[in-house]
């Protein structure tokens, strides 16, 4: 009995060892994926808060809009959106794709078909962490195919520990298509690798298709079709990913040439290329947004044509190889012929379809050759790796540690085997090598594409490990009984050397992946949230401005058009393009400029406009500009007037009513604003130290509260204040902002002095975000002596209890008459229920008007006029809200100035018929929030 028991124990022990050896990679992979998920959840608490759910970045907000549309209208996408790029609307292009559809499906499933607003927002926020973790699966299998299971696990370990772009774009809250791109591109490459390996084993030829030998073609056909499906899924996720078609095209060209040079038939490779790319092209047809050959951002015939071109090219090159073989030509001349044919094809294309070739070349320049424009380089993610602080080498080490150097070794090992040793050659190895070259070029051209390179670095580390084990004479880690202890120790030491810098804060500027993810947060959108919530509640719904009743659905389905016909009472909100999606999603208002960089140049021109007249004409000309919206920024004022005067009735009603400016636009982002356009009336560059900057619309609005302007008024300011001022940088002074540092006006003044002592100069303490309304303005008219100066002034106070003064000066005519248009009312009688704004800025005095020979705006000292001023006449008046909104005239009677005594101050005139001449307490009591009434799911921030 004792002996029997011992035998059973031994047998069990042996079976457990076998089981562990067979399946050890599964729990190991699971543990690393759990770690990846845990790291990516470190940003959860900063994103999901008690009263709100925020997202990270700009594009995540628009993806939320598209995803919620899919939740409301399952299997439908938003083909066209009039709630951004006002006054035209825009095709959603690379948004509303498979990425958003998958997240919408997850929300519906986990929400049991009826998710709540907060639940939907939370699920949306955590999606990138889940998708980023799933990237480990194709990375493992690619690494395994290039080496073995240990290599696959090592590749996942590298990916799990890497800080940098891939990590930061897959944390909770950063719900952008980038993580979806990485997942589906990796799957597409993996599927193509399998298809190539199967074809190399089965060696199919074209005659099998003629003979109907489907059993002999089954494996190649199946995996080639799957590779085509995977390619289509990737392009469904991100249409600009058509570059992957180019990568496959380059690979198949090289692979076919290599086979010919090695004396092999290339037909099996050509068959994989022809089938997979044809399947991919066919599957793109149902997703076409346009049947033209447009740019890559919108799914078009360009995508289909490029995929089919690669498929046809594979067949053609395989046929050409047969010709070479039949005619017994030198194999060395084959690549020369292929190159000549390629050049000829490009030349013919330039002659027949120059626009298409030009579009392709421009995309190659931007994605691969660092050919971005100066304006595009103001976009942080589009900057080159070479331009990063410290240079490219420092950036690479910060992002990858030693793993990038190891990846170079792995790349060399891969290429050496693929090109120099026919016995070691495998076409899937060449595919990975080509993929690595393209991914590196893309990452060097735009830092955003390091999320692709992270995967390539991880799998090439698996190749390097495989090369190391080969040099050490280790046949395979799967055969542990054949491995010596010293070999294990050597490999372990190499792994530790590679991984150590990533694990102890040497990577990513001194931060591990965990530390970097833990520091991730939503950023300045939390500051904008207050202003956007105010806008949602205190401005009329688009389509109801001015008392109109044509509100249009926030989550409506609209037909695609080049120029949307907005209903009467619609309006847009002007700001810098960075903030467009926040305005659309959180404010539920149509944004003029957006993070697609649409209307970026008109926005830049408006903010830099040197006169109020030019600023107004830019807004008036925009609806009538058609395809010139990118060029109106360079027009003269007279040319703008001609465009504005040519507007149809429809276009005249498409007004931009609100302007939002924050401290960063007035601070460090002004340099980017400056890059997009140069005002034609300014010689040289607008610098913050020049008079031209003082004259910009941005400065006159943000720093001067629209003082002396006729058609713009401050209607709300964020109650958080920032210090904005000059900060010495080298030999120059540039604007900088501290971000929110104080809540409440009084505290902000004290803090501002402290900031000035820390090295800032000319510090201005301003609200972090200010909102302005464009109005017709009320025209004050009256009489004084000829050629005198007339000054009007009114004291106001914001919702942050900050007092400020509005004043304006004009000259009387030869007959002594004057007229001056003012934007502020002295009461607040209207609100969203009436189709107007419930302004949070209110007058605390009536308008006072004085006239004299040498009087100036500076003579008003907030509590009255300077007693030494040369004033001849004075008077006061109230101005109604309706007079400001409708451009009405208000007559002012001036009496002789008596030195400031109230008894002799002249007649008080209420030219508006208002009962209240003192300014309201700041609210109209309206119950109409101006928010979305048609959507079933509210936008973020989701408030508890």
Short mmCIF file of C-alpha atoms in Angstrom, two decimals, residues 90-95 97 235 237-242 289-290 294-300 302-303 359 363 366 448 596-598:
data_model
loop_
_atom_site.label_atom_id
_atom_site.label_comp_id
_atom_site.label_asym_id
_atom_site.label_seq_id
_atom_site.Cartn_x
_atom_site.Cartn_y
_atom_site.Cartn_z
CA UNK A 90 -18.91 69.31 -40.01
CA UNK A 91 -18.67 65.70 -41.04
CA UNK A 92 -17.68 63.66 -38.01
CA UNK A 93 -14.96 61.84 -39.99
CA UNK A 94 -12.69 59.91 -37.66
CA UNK A 95 -15.19 60.15 -34.78
CA UNK A 97 -16.27 55.02 -35.65
CA UNK A 235 -9.58 51.48 -40.57
CA UNK A 237 -11.56 52.54 -35.91
CA UNK A 238 -9.44 55.30 -37.42
CA UNK A 239 -9.78 56.22 -41.11
CA UNK A 240 -6.41 58.08 -41.24
CA UNK A 241 -4.86 54.71 -40.40
CA UNK A 242 -4.76 54.14 -44.15
CA UNK A 289 -18.67 58.77 -45.86
CA UNK A 290 -18.09 60.19 -49.30
CA UNK A 294 -10.91 63.22 -50.23
CA UNK A 295 -8.27 63.29 -47.51
CA UNK A 296 -7.74 60.37 -45.13
CA UNK A 297 -9.69 61.83 -42.19
CA UNK A 298 -12.98 60.79 -43.82
CA UNK A 299 -13.55 57.30 -45.17
CA UNK A 300 -13.60 57.75 -48.93
CA UNK A 302 -9.17 56.96 -51.57
CA UNK A 303 -9.02 54.26 -48.89
CA UNK A 359 -3.19 64.40 -51.11
CA UNK A 363 -0.08 62.85 -45.78
CA UNK A 366 3.01 64.88 -42.28
CA UNK A 448 1.61 61.16 -30.63
CA UNK A 596 -10.21 69.38 -35.49
CA UNK A 597 -8.51 72.76 -36.15
CA UNK A 598 -11.59 73.75 -38.14
#
